């Protein structure tokens, strides 16, 4: 038969963890047609021939935590992920782009920048596919989105009627291809959801072989209890569950890592479908407002600002941030060691016409909270609360993770990889600091931790970013190089594949990824985007 593409002479890693073998890979249409030694006549007749001698040829990588909801619509190239070999992006941490009702339409429309041309999560994914995306896309239903649709931003359980209505939305989305439920339980209003509410959603998703993924209720002071909550949701919901970005947050919690890993291992040994993923960096990243105790955020951002305007309530919030440990919420400020461990990667004024706020947002960018507070003669916590009250949104990096714990996670063969970031191209003009995980997660995992430190073999590292996550998500004929499977294929130099982004210079692409095919179409050629957009909207098993 004739082939559209032949990748010749590379070392083929099939995504199962088996050692690589030198072989040719032939692609016909969107499918892998043959793996082996091809006749010269077959090679000569192929439309495209790539000499992969000295390179690794493997399944494309799967980003197990992407936040590219809007970035793929504004720039479908997704270069930060593409230049690392990512061929599938998986989304839905708390928020999702559907279902859309009157309760959340205005917020989504504002983020989209106009009228929403979709109503359901499936319609959003198909819209992205039609608009043109480089990678495959799929998503969970966000539990935070569901909570807003049920009880708004209030700190209360849903009523039985609200819960029944929202479960109906879950049923519709699961039947239409959603991958399951994704929660983010340190952020309001998602954190207001009681465990029983999440179990009810999980039961519906479980009927469709969906999954439950969670940013746990605590990754620090109550980490072990939060692991127990995830296990309970998995058991009672009768569905597989994964811990997103597994980490022990805060130096005083680092010693818990071994016990948590053992707990998860014990569950797996007992046959429970439990897994986890990591990003290989010592800093987490989220907004500054996440430092405020959730009990003061009920009702949303406007209510929080009202509370900060009241001197007595503001003093309570200040005291809580400055002192509270083991009080049922995640104190990121103290977990970072105070203001010196909070790096302000970028600020944005809610009102662009407010020149003073715009100037302050620019002045704080690229500095630690402590350094900026000292420069204006202000207490770090007061500075934080001032910024929140003024409506200046600040993206922060919190240095809360132990390097030794990262290495322990890398050694576990059931832990996969996610960037916890939106894929993007290098920004033009002046560049605000960002998190290096945006550009380097997969190259760093495979290059630094597997190759350089020797914590896992190349074949195992590839499996952890391809076959393993594809199996977890039950993606149809993806994650392995097998004849008859979809041709999501990458070709890279295993000795040169490396991350270049740092905390000081975060906007820098990984290098060493040479060619990428998505559904048989070449989307990265010699390290550059080819101009093709062959990504597809993928469905969970409930739609098949």
Short mmCIF file of C-alpha atoms in Angstrom, two decimals:
data_model
loop_
_atom_site.label_atom_id
_atom_site.label_comp_id
_atom_site.label_asym_id
_atom_site.label_seq_id
_atom_site.Cartn_x
_atom_site.Cartn_y
_atom_site.Cartn_z
CA UNK A 1 0.00 0.00 0.00
CA UNK A 2 1.05 3.62 -0.34
CA UNK A 3 1.83 5.72 2.71
CA UNK A 4 1.38 9.42 3.29
CA UNK A 5 4.28 9.63 5.76
CA UNK A 6 7.24 7.41 6.56
CA UNK A 7 9.36 8.14 9.61
CA UNK A 8 12.50 6.18 8.89
CA UNK A 9 15.24 4.76 11.06
CA UNK A 10 14.34 6.20 14.44
CA UNK A 11 14.29 4.39 17.76
CA UNK A 12 10.63 3.62 18.29
CA UNK A 13 9.17 3.72 21.79
CA UNK A 14 5.62 2.41 21.59
CA UNK A 15 4.29 4.10 24.77
CA UNK A 16 3.89 0.89 26.78
CA UNK A 17 7.19 1.29 28.62
CA UNK A 18 8.92 -1.35 26.49
CA UNK A 19 12.49 -0.61 25.36
CA UNK A 20 12.91 1.24 22.09
CA UNK A 21 13.68 -0.57 18.84
CA UNK A 22 15.03 0.84 15.61
CA UNK A 23 12.21 0.70 13.06
CA UNK A 24 10.26 2.64 10.46
CA UNK A 25 6.80 4.07 11.15
CA UNK A 26 4.33 4.47 8.27
CA UNK A 27 1.24 6.68 8.41
CA UNK A 28 -1.75 6.51 6.10
CA UNK A 29 -4.43 9.15 6.58
CA UNK A 30 -4.93 9.67 10.30
CA UNK A 31 -3.72 6.21 11.26
CA UNK A 32 -0.49 4.34 11.91
CA UNK A 33 -0.33 1.83 9.05
CA UNK A 34 2.81 -0.14 9.81
CA UNK A 35 5.77 -0.33 12.19
CA UNK A 36 8.83 -2.30 11.07
CA UNK A 37 11.39 -2.33 8.27
CA UNK A 38 9.81 -0.91 5.13
CA UNK A 39 10.87 -1.73 1.59
CA UNK A 40 12.75 0.99 -0.23
CA UNK A 41 9.98 1.13 -2.82
CA UNK A 42 7.39 1.85 -0.12
CA UNK A 43 9.58 4.60 1.28
CA UNK A 44 10.20 6.13 -2.13
CA UNK A 45 6.46 6.37 -2.84
CA UNK A 46 5.57 8.03 0.47
CA UNK A 47 4.37 11.60 0.34
CA UNK A 48 6.65 12.70 3.18
CA UNK A 49 9.79 10.93 4.40
CA UNK A 50 11.50 11.92 7.63
CA UNK A 51 14.94 10.59 8.48
CA UNK A 52 14.72 9.98 12.23
CA UNK A 53 18.13 8.38 12.63
CA UNK A 54 19.40 9.08 16.15
CA UNK A 55 16.00 10.37 17.23
CA UNK A 56 13.31 8.91 19.43
CA UNK A 57 9.91 8.26 17.83
CA UNK A 58 7.06 7.97 20.31
CA UNK A 59 3.36 8.60 20.87
CA UNK A 60 2.46 12.24 21.40
CA UNK A 61 2.34 13.42 24.99
CA UNK A 62 -0.88 14.06 26.90
CA UNK A 63 -1.12 17.12 29.14
CA UNK A 64 -3.09 15.85 32.13
CA UNK A 65 -3.83 19.37 33.39
CA UNK A 66 -4.17 22.10 30.81
CA UNK A 67 -5.82 25.49 31.33
CA UNK A 68 -5.97 26.31 27.63
CA UNK A 69 -9.72 26.98 27.63
CA UNK A 70 -9.39 30.37 25.96
CA UNK A 71 -5.82 30.31 24.69
CA UNK A 72 -6.64 27.64 22.10
CA UNK A 73 -9.36 29.91 20.75
CA UNK A 74 -7.11 32.96 20.47
CA UNK A 75 -4.11 31.04 19.13
CA UNK A 76 -4.73 27.44 18.14
CA UNK A 77 -1.03 26.72 17.59
CA UNK A 78 -0.49 26.12 21.35
CA UNK A 79 3.24 26.52 20.79
CA UNK A 80 4.38 26.17 24.40
CA UNK A 81 2.96 22.64 24.54
CA UNK A 82 3.51 21.78 20.89
CA UNK A 83 7.26 22.40 21.10
CA UNK A 84 7.30 19.81 23.89
CA UNK A 85 5.44 17.16 21.90
CA UNK A 86 2.00 17.53 23.49
CA UNK A 87 -0.69 16.23 21.15
CA UNK A 88 -3.67 16.15 23.54
CA UNK A 89 -4.79 18.75 26.09
CA UNK A 90 -7.05 17.70 28.98
CA UNK A 91 -8.92 20.43 30.87
CA UNK A 92 -11.50 20.98 33.61
CA UNK A 93 -9.91 21.86 36.96
CA UNK A 94 -12.93 23.24 38.79
CA UNK A 95 -14.02 25.37 35.83
CA UNK A 96 -15.25 24.15 32.47
CA UNK A 97 -16.59 25.83 29.35
CA UNK A 98 -19.95 24.08 29.71
CA UNK A 99 -22.66 23.56 30.59
CA UNK A 100 -23.73 27.13 29.90
CA UNK A 101 -26.88 28.50 31.52
CA UNK A 102 -28.05 31.98 32.45
CA UNK A 103 -26.17 31.57 35.75
CA UNK A 104 -22.71 31.45 34.21
CA UNK A 105 -23.20 32.76 30.68
CA UNK A 106 -22.15 36.35 31.41
CA UNK A 107 -18.89 35.27 33.08
CA UNK A 108 -17.96 32.96 30.21
CA UNK A 109 -19.01 35.51 27.61
CA UNK A 110 -16.78 38.12 29.26
CA UNK A 111 -13.82 35.72 29.18
CA UNK A 112 -14.59 34.84 25.56
CA UNK A 113 -14.94 38.47 24.59
CA UNK A 114 -18.37 38.27 23.00
CA UNK A 115 -21.49 36.19 22.64
CA UNK A 116 -20.88 32.51 23.32
CA UNK A 117 -21.37 30.34 20.23
CA UNK A 118 -21.75 27.22 22.39
CA UNK A 119 -24.12 25.97 25.07
CA UNK A 120 -22.66 22.66 26.19
CA UNK A 121 -19.15 21.44 26.88
CA UNK A 122 -19.26 19.27 23.78
CA UNK A 123 -20.28 22.24 21.65
CA UNK A 124 -17.32 24.22 23.02
CA UNK A 125 -14.87 21.46 22.08
CA UNK A 126 -16.38 21.16 18.60
CA UNK A 127 -16.22 24.93 18.21
CA UNK A 128 -12.51 24.82 19.04
CA UNK A 129 -11.98 21.99 16.54
CA UNK A 130 -13.81 23.88 13.79
CA UNK A 131 -11.96 27.12 14.54
CA UNK A 132 -8.68 25.23 14.28
CA UNK A 133 -6.56 23.71 17.02
CA UNK A 134 -3.22 22.00 16.69
CA UNK A 135 -3.84 19.44 19.43
CA UNK A 136 -6.68 17.17 20.41
CA UNK A 137 -8.83 18.56 23.22
CA UNK A 138 -11.05 16.99 25.87
CA UNK A 139 -12.48 18.12 29.18
CA UNK A 140 -14.05 17.21 32.46
CA UNK A 141 -17.10 19.02 33.79
CA UNK A 142 -15.90 21.53 36.38
CA UNK A 143 -17.34 20.97 39.85
CA UNK A 144 -16.97 24.70 40.55
CA UNK A 145 -19.00 25.44 37.44
CA UNK A 146 -21.66 23.01 38.66
CA UNK A 147 -21.70 24.61 42.10
CA UNK A 148 -22.27 28.07 40.59
CA UNK A 149 -25.11 26.64 38.52
CA UNK A 150 -26.65 25.19 41.68
CA UNK A 151 -26.05 27.57 44.58
CA UNK A 152 -24.15 30.47 43.06
CA UNK A 153 -21.21 31.79 45.06
CA UNK A 154 -22.80 31.17 48.44
CA UNK A 155 -21.19 29.17 51.23
CA UNK A 156 -24.01 26.67 51.72
CA UNK A 157 -25.05 23.20 50.56
CA UNK A 158 -27.25 22.94 47.51
CA UNK A 159 -30.91 22.33 48.20
CA UNK A 160 -32.27 18.94 47.05
CA UNK A 161 -33.97 20.65 44.12
CA UNK A 162 -30.76 22.45 43.09
CA UNK A 163 -28.76 19.25 43.36
CA UNK A 164 -31.23 17.29 41.24
CA UNK A 165 -31.22 19.97 38.56
CA UNK A 166 -27.42 20.08 38.41
CA UNK A 167 -27.14 16.29 38.34
CA UNK A 168 -29.36 16.40 35.28
CA UNK A 169 -26.83 18.72 33.62
CA UNK A 170 -24.06 16.28 34.52
CA UNK A 171 -26.05 13.43 32.96
CA UNK A 172 -26.49 15.37 29.73
CA UNK A 173 -22.83 16.32 29.48
CA UNK A 174 -21.56 12.81 30.28
CA UNK A 175 -23.83 11.26 27.65
CA UNK A 176 -22.41 13.80 25.19
CA UNK A 177 -18.77 12.92 25.80
CA UNK A 178 -17.51 14.72 28.92
CA UNK A 179 -14.63 12.90 30.59
CA UNK A 180 -15.95 13.13 34.16
CA UNK A 181 -15.82 15.59 37.06
CA UNK A 182 -12.94 17.92 37.95
CA UNK A 183 -12.85 19.72 41.30
CA UNK A 184 -10.68 22.51 42.72
CA UNK A 185 -11.39 22.41 46.42
CA UNK A 186 -9.20 25.16 47.86
CA UNK A 187 -10.85 27.93 45.82
CA UNK A 188 -14.22 29.54 46.52
CA UNK A 189 -16.90 28.73 45.59
CA UNK A 190 -15.74 25.20 44.75
CA UNK A 191 -14.46 24.69 48.28
CA UNK A 192 -17.98 25.17 49.65
CA UNK A 193 -19.06 21.84 48.15
CA UNK A 194 -19.54 19.17 50.83
CA UNK A 195 -18.15 15.71 50.12
CA UNK A 196 -21.64 14.25 49.72
CA UNK A 197 -22.37 16.71 46.88
CA UNK A 198 -19.24 15.63 45.03
CA UNK A 199 -20.17 11.98 45.53
CA UNK A 200 -23.56 12.61 43.92
CA UNK A 201 -21.88 14.12 40.85
CA UNK A 202 -19.36 11.26 40.80
CA UNK A 203 -22.13 8.67 40.82
CA UNK A 204 -23.61 10.16 37.66
CA UNK A 205 -20.21 10.37 35.95
CA UNK A 206 -19.39 6.83 37.03
CA UNK A 207 -22.39 5.46 35.15
CA UNK A 208 -20.69 6.63 31.95
CA UNK A 209 -17.21 5.33 32.93
CA UNK A 210 -16.20 8.90 33.74
CA UNK A 211 -13.35 9.90 36.06
CA UNK A 212 -12.97 12.15 39.09
CA UNK A 213 -9.93 14.44 39.16
CA UNK A 214 -9.25 16.79 42.06
CA UNK A 215 -7.14 19.68 43.20
CA UNK A 216 -7.53 18.42 46.75
CA UNK A 217 -9.24 20.30 49.55
CA UNK A 218 -5.82 20.58 51.16
CA UNK A 219 -2.33 19.85 49.88
CA UNK A 220 -0.77 20.78 53.20
CA UNK A 221 -2.12 20.91 56.72
CA UNK A 222 -5.00 18.50 56.02
CA UNK A 223 -3.44 16.69 53.08
CA UNK A 224 -3.92 13.18 54.40
CA UNK A 225 -7.57 13.86 55.21
CA UNK A 226 -8.05 15.23 51.70
CA UNK A 227 -6.53 12.09 50.21
CA UNK A 228 -9.07 10.13 52.25
CA UNK A 229 -11.85 12.30 50.83
CA UNK A 230 -10.72 11.56 47.27
CA UNK A 231 -10.64 7.83 48.02
CA UNK A 232 -14.13 8.00 49.50
CA UNK A 233 -15.50 9.84 46.45
CA UNK A 234 -13.92 7.23 44.19
CA UNK A 235 -15.34 4.32 46.18
CA UNK A 236 -18.85 5.63 46.70
CA UNK A 237 -19.05 7.18 43.24
CA UNK A 238 -17.70 3.95 41.73
CA UNK A 239 -15.29 5.66 39.38
CA UNK A 240 -11.56 6.11 38.90
CA UNK A 241 -9.92 9.11 40.58
CA UNK A 242 -6.71 11.08 40.17
CA UNK A 243 -4.89 13.56 42.38
CA UNK A 244 -3.92 16.59 40.35
CA UNK A 245 -0.40 18.03 40.87
CA UNK A 246 0.45 15.77 43.82
CA UNK A 247 2.50 17.72 46.36
CA UNK A 248 3.01 18.42 50.03
CA UNK A 249 2.55 22.19 50.34
CA UNK A 250 4.67 23.97 52.94
CA UNK A 251 7.93 22.90 54.56
CA UNK A 252 6.16 21.80 57.74
CA UNK A 253 4.18 19.31 55.62
CA UNK A 254 6.98 17.89 53.47
CA UNK A 255 7.45 14.89 55.74
CA UNK A 256 3.94 13.67 54.86
CA UNK A 257 4.94 12.70 51.32
CA UNK A 258 6.04 9.15 52.08
CA UNK A 259 2.86 8.32 53.98
CA UNK A 260 0.60 9.77 51.27
CA UNK A 261 2.42 7.87 48.54
CA UNK A 262 2.08 4.69 50.60
CA UNK A 263 -1.65 5.33 51.09
CA UNK A 264 -2.17 5.73 47.36
CA UNK A 265 -0.02 2.66 46.65
CA UNK A 266 -2.06 0.60 49.12
CA UNK A 267 -5.30 1.64 47.41
CA UNK A 268 -3.88 0.70 44.03
CA UNK A 269 -2.65 -2.64 45.36
CA UNK A 270 -6.18 -3.32 46.58
CA UNK A 271 -7.43 -2.85 43.02
CA UNK A 272 -8.73 0.69 43.37
CA UNK A 273 -8.39 2.84 40.19
CA UNK A 274 -6.33 5.63 41.78
CA UNK A 275 -3.60 7.67 40.10
CA UNK A 276 -1.85 11.05 40.28
CA UNK A 277 0.13 13.52 38.23
CA UNK A 278 2.77 16.18 38.92
CA UNK A 279 4.46 19.21 37.45
CA UNK A 280 8.23 19.07 38.16
CA UNK A 281 8.76 22.46 39.82
CA UNK A 282 9.15 23.64 43.41
CA UNK A 283 6.72 26.56 43.05
CA UNK A 284 2.97 26.36 42.70
CA UNK A 285 1.07 29.09 40.94
CA UNK A 286 -2.28 30.76 41.53
CA UNK A 287 -3.86 34.12 42.27
CA UNK A 288 -3.08 36.25 45.31
CA UNK A 289 -6.71 36.14 46.45
CA UNK A 290 -6.24 32.42 47.13
CA UNK A 291 -4.38 33.49 50.29
CA UNK A 292 -7.64 34.72 51.86
CA UNK A 293 -9.53 32.22 54.07
CA UNK A 294 -12.56 30.92 52.10
CA UNK A 295 -14.95 31.86 54.91
CA UNK A 296 -14.45 35.51 53.94
CA UNK A 297 -15.01 34.99 50.20
CA UNK A 298 -18.60 33.76 50.21
CA UNK A 299 -20.66 35.71 47.68
CA UNK A 300 -17.75 36.36 45.34
CA UNK A 301 -15.05 38.96 44.75
CA UNK A 302 -17.27 42.00 45.31
CA UNK A 303 -18.35 40.70 48.71
CA UNK A 304 -14.72 40.10 49.66
CA UNK A 305 -13.83 43.69 48.80
CA UNK A 306 -16.75 44.91 50.91
CA UNK A 307 -15.45 42.90 53.85
CA UNK A 308 -11.95 44.29 53.38
CA UNK A 309 -13.39 47.80 53.48
CA UNK A 310 -14.68 47.10 57.02
CA UNK A 311 -11.78 47.70 59.48
CA UNK A 312 -12.87 45.02 61.97
CA UNK A 313 -13.32 42.32 59.33
CA UNK A 314 -10.10 43.30 57.60
CA UNK A 315 -8.25 42.88 60.90
CA UNK A 316 -9.75 39.38 61.28
CA UNK A 317 -8.58 38.45 57.78
CA UNK A 318 -5.10 39.86 58.45
CA UNK A 319 -4.80 37.84 61.66
CA UNK A 320 -5.99 34.65 59.97
CA UNK A 321 -3.48 34.94 57.11
CA UNK A 322 -0.67 35.78 59.52
CA UNK A 323 -1.27 33.03 62.05
CA UNK A 324 -3.65 30.23 61.06
CA UNK A 325 -2.26 26.75 60.52
CA UNK A 326 -4.38 23.57 60.64
CA UNK A 327 -7.60 25.58 60.62
CA UNK A 328 -9.37 23.85 57.74
CA UNK A 329 -8.07 25.99 54.86
CA UNK A 330 -4.91 26.21 52.78
CA UNK A 331 -2.75 29.08 54.04
CA UNK A 332 -0.51 29.61 51.02
CA UNK A 333 1.11 32.68 52.59
CA UNK A 334 2.49 30.80 55.58
CA UNK A 335 3.15 27.66 53.50
CA UNK A 336 5.50 29.82 51.38
CA UNK A 337 7.34 31.02 54.46
CA UNK A 338 5.73 34.47 54.34
CA UNK A 339 6.14 37.30 51.87
CA UNK A 340 9.66 36.32 50.81
CA UNK A 341 8.29 33.08 49.32
CA UNK A 342 5.49 34.76 47.34
CA UNK A 343 6.75 35.87 43.92
CA UNK A 344 4.37 38.21 42.11
CA UNK A 345 4.61 37.12 38.48
CA UNK A 346 2.23 39.73 37.12
CA UNK A 347 -0.48 42.20 38.05
CA UNK A 348 -3.57 43.37 36.21
CA UNK A 349 -5.91 46.20 37.14
CA UNK A 350 -9.58 45.28 36.89
CA UNK A 351 -10.26 48.76 35.49
CA UNK A 352 -7.75 49.64 32.70
CA UNK A 353 -8.87 53.28 32.97
CA UNK A 354 -7.64 53.46 36.57
CA UNK A 355 -4.15 54.82 35.92
CA UNK A 356 -3.01 54.47 39.53
CA UNK A 357 -4.04 50.80 39.67
CA UNK A 358 -2.40 50.11 36.29
CA UNK A 359 0.84 51.74 37.48
CA UNK A 360 0.83 49.74 40.73
CA UNK A 361 0.17 46.49 38.87
CA UNK A 362 3.22 47.20 36.75
CA UNK A 363 5.38 48.23 39.72
CA UNK A 364 4.82 44.99 41.65
CA UNK A 365 5.42 42.64 38.72
CA UNK A 366 8.52 40.49 39.06
CA UNK A 367 9.06 41.11 42.78
CA UNK A 368 8.43 39.17 45.94
CA UNK A 369 5.59 40.37 48.11
CA UNK A 370 8.03 41.15 50.90
CA UNK A 371 10.32 43.18 48.64
CA UNK A 372 7.45 45.22 47.22
CA UNK A 373 5.89 45.77 50.64
CA UNK A 374 9.21 47.02 52.02
CA UNK A 375 9.59 49.39 49.08
CA UNK A 376 6.31 51.14 49.97
CA UNK A 377 6.77 50.89 53.73
CA UNK A 378 3.87 48.52 54.24
CA UNK A 379 3.32 45.19 56.01
CA UNK A 380 3.28 42.28 53.48
CA UNK A 381 -0.17 41.02 54.48
CA UNK A 382 -1.60 44.55 54.45
CA UNK A 383 -0.05 45.03 51.02
CA UNK A 384 -1.74 41.87 49.81
CA UNK A 385 -5.12 42.94 51.16
CA UNK A 386 -4.69 46.45 49.68
CA UNK A 387 -4.16 44.95 46.23
CA UNK A 388 -7.18 42.67 46.51
CA UNK A 389 -9.39 45.52 47.75
CA UNK A 390 -8.27 47.72 44.85
CA UNK A 391 -9.24 45.02 42.38
CA UNK A 392 -5.67 44.42 41.22
CA UNK A 393 -5.42 40.78 40.25
CA UNK A 394 -1.97 39.36 40.96
CA UNK A 395 -0.70 36.01 39.69
CA UNK A 396 1.77 34.56 42.15
CA UNK A 397 4.27 31.77 42.43
CA UNK A 398 4.38 30.17 45.86
CA UNK A 399 7.57 28.31 46.73
CA UNK A 400 5.96 25.52 48.72
CA UNK A 401 7.28 22.25 47.22
CA UNK A 402 10.26 20.12 48.23
CA UNK A 403 12.66 18.99 45.48
CA UNK A 404 13.22 15.63 47.20
CA UNK A 405 9.46 15.02 47.14
CA UNK A 406 9.33 15.74 43.41
CA UNK A 407 11.99 13.10 42.88
CA UNK A 408 10.06 10.60 44.99
CA UNK A 409 7.02 11.16 42.78
CA UNK A 410 9.04 10.83 39.57
CA UNK A 411 10.12 7.36 40.70
CA UNK A 412 6.53 6.11 40.99
CA UNK A 413 5.49 4.45 37.71
CA UNK A 414 1.80 5.33 38.10
CA UNK A 415 2.30 9.11 38.24
CA UNK A 416 1.82 11.08 35.00
CA UNK A 417 2.48 14.71 34.04
CA UNK A 418 0.45 17.92 33.64
CA UNK A 419 1.56 21.52 33.18
CA UNK A 420 -1.24 23.17 35.20
CA UNK A 421 -0.97 26.01 32.71
CA UNK A 422 -2.43 27.46 29.53
CA UNK A 423 -0.40 26.74 26.43
CA UNK A 424 0.61 29.87 24.56
CA UNK A 425 3.09 31.44 22.21
CA UNK A 426 5.86 33.68 23.49
CA UNK A 427 4.24 37.05 24.27
CA UNK A 428 5.23 39.96 22.08
CA UNK A 429 6.74 43.13 23.48
CA UNK A 430 7.37 43.54 27.20
CA UNK A 431 7.13 40.18 28.96
CA UNK A 432 5.77 39.85 32.47
CA UNK A 433 7.30 37.04 34.55
CA UNK A 434 5.37 33.80 34.49
CA UNK A 435 5.74 30.21 35.60
CA UNK A 436 8.34 28.14 33.70
CA UNK A 437 6.01 25.13 33.77
CA UNK A 438 4.08 26.78 30.91
CA UNK A 439 6.98 26.12 28.54
CA UNK A 440 9.00 23.36 30.17
CA UNK A 441 6.97 20.76 32.08
CA UNK A 442 7.31 17.80 29.71
CA UNK A 443 10.86 18.51 28.56
CA UNK A 444 11.93 18.93 32.18
CA UNK A 445 10.30 15.69 33.30
CA UNK A 446 11.81 13.63 30.49
CA UNK A 447 15.11 15.48 30.11
CA UNK A 448 16.14 16.55 33.60
CA UNK A 449 14.48 13.97 35.84
CA UNK A 450 14.52 10.88 33.61
CA UNK A 451 17.64 11.36 31.47
CA UNK A 452 19.92 13.54 33.60
CA UNK A 453 19.03 12.29 37.09
CA UNK A 454 18.23 8.75 35.98
CA UNK A 455 15.06 8.50 38.07
CA UNK A 456 13.23 6.67 35.28
CA UNK A 457 14.28 5.25 31.92
CA UNK A 458 13.50 7.04 28.67
CA UNK A 459 10.95 4.38 27.73
CA UNK A 460 9.23 4.65 31.11
CA UNK A 461 9.24 8.46 30.99
CA UNK A 462 7.59 8.36 27.56
CA UNK A 463 5.00 5.88 28.87
CA UNK A 464 4.22 8.21 31.78
CA UNK A 465 3.37 11.00 29.32
CA UNK A 466 1.56 8.91 26.67
CA UNK A 467 0.34 5.36 27.29
CA UNK A 468 -0.33 5.83 30.99
CA UNK A 469 -2.52 8.97 30.76
CA UNK A 470 -4.29 7.61 27.66
CA UNK A 471 -5.18 4.49 29.64
CA UNK A 472 -6.34 6.54 32.61
CA UNK A 473 -8.61 8.62 30.39
CA UNK A 474 -9.65 5.64 28.27
CA UNK A 475 -8.81 7.52 25.09
CA UNK A 476 -9.77 5.50 22.06
CA UNK A 477 -6.70 4.13 20.20
CA UNK A 478 -4.34 6.82 21.47
CA UNK A 479 -1.25 6.84 23.66
CA UNK A 480 0.59 4.01 21.88
CA UNK A 481 2.25 3.46 18.53
CA UNK A 482 0.28 0.51 17.19
CA UNK A 483 -0.96 -0.25 13.65
CA UNK A 484 -4.57 0.88 13.37
CA UNK A 485 -4.22 3.48 16.14
CA UNK A 486 -4.43 7.23 15.58
CA UNK A 487 -1.19 8.75 14.38
CA UNK A 488 -0.31 11.15 17.20
CA UNK A 489 3.46 10.83 16.81
CA UNK A 490 6.48 12.84 17.92
CA UNK A 491 10.12 12.75 16.79
CA UNK A 492 12.72 14.26 19.11
CA UNK A 493 16.39 14.16 20.03
CA UNK A 494 16.51 12.40 23.41
CA UNK A 495 19.90 13.91 24.23
CA UNK A 496 18.90 17.48 23.38
CA UNK A 497 15.27 17.58 24.56
CA UNK A 498 15.43 20.10 27.38
CA UNK A 499 13.50 22.89 29.05
CA UNK A 500 14.98 26.37 28.83
CA UNK A 501 12.40 28.36 30.84
CA UNK A 502 13.44 29.46 34.33
CA UNK A 503 11.81 31.51 37.08
CA UNK A 504 13.96 34.46 36.00
CA UNK A 505 13.31 33.93 32.27
CA UNK A 506 10.03 32.06 32.13
CA UNK A 507 9.11 32.81 28.51
CA UNK A 508 11.41 30.42 26.67
CA UNK A 509 10.50 27.42 24.56
CA UNK A 510 11.82 23.92 25.12
CA UNK A 511 14.25 22.63 22.48
CA UNK A 512 14.92 19.26 20.92
CA UNK A 513 11.41 18.44 19.65
CA UNK A 514 11.75 18.17 15.86
CA UNK A 515 8.51 16.84 14.38
CA UNK A 516 4.97 16.33 15.65
CA UNK A 517 2.01 14.67 13.93
CA UNK A 518 -1.57 14.95 15.19
CA UNK A 519 -4.09 12.60 13.57
CA UNK A 520 -1.54 11.89 10.85
CA UNK A 521 -0.98 15.54 9.89
CA UNK A 522 2.37 17.17 10.51
CA UNK A 523 1.87 20.16 12.80
CA UNK A 524 5.51 20.72 13.85
CA UNK A 525 8.19 20.56 11.15
CA UNK A 526 11.84 21.02 12.10
CA UNK A 527 10.76 22.65 15.35
CA UNK A 528 8.33 25.14 13.80
CA UNK A 529 4.57 25.13 13.41
CA UNK A 530 3.58 23.81 9.99
CA UNK A 531 0.43 25.89 9.60
CA UNK A 532 -1.84 22.85 9.95
CA UNK A 533 -4.55 22.49 12.57
CA UNK A 534 -5.57 18.84 12.81
CA UNK A 535 -6.60 18.58 16.46
CA UNK A 536 -9.96 17.01 17.27
CA UNK A 537 -12.55 17.16 20.01
CA UNK A 538 -12.20 13.86 21.87
CA UNK A 539 -15.00 12.14 23.77
CA UNK A 540 -15.18 10.07 26.90
CA UNK A 541 -16.43 6.49 26.81
CA UNK A 542 -19.97 7.60 27.67
CA UNK A 543 -20.47 8.86 24.10
CA UNK A 544 -18.98 5.91 22.26
#
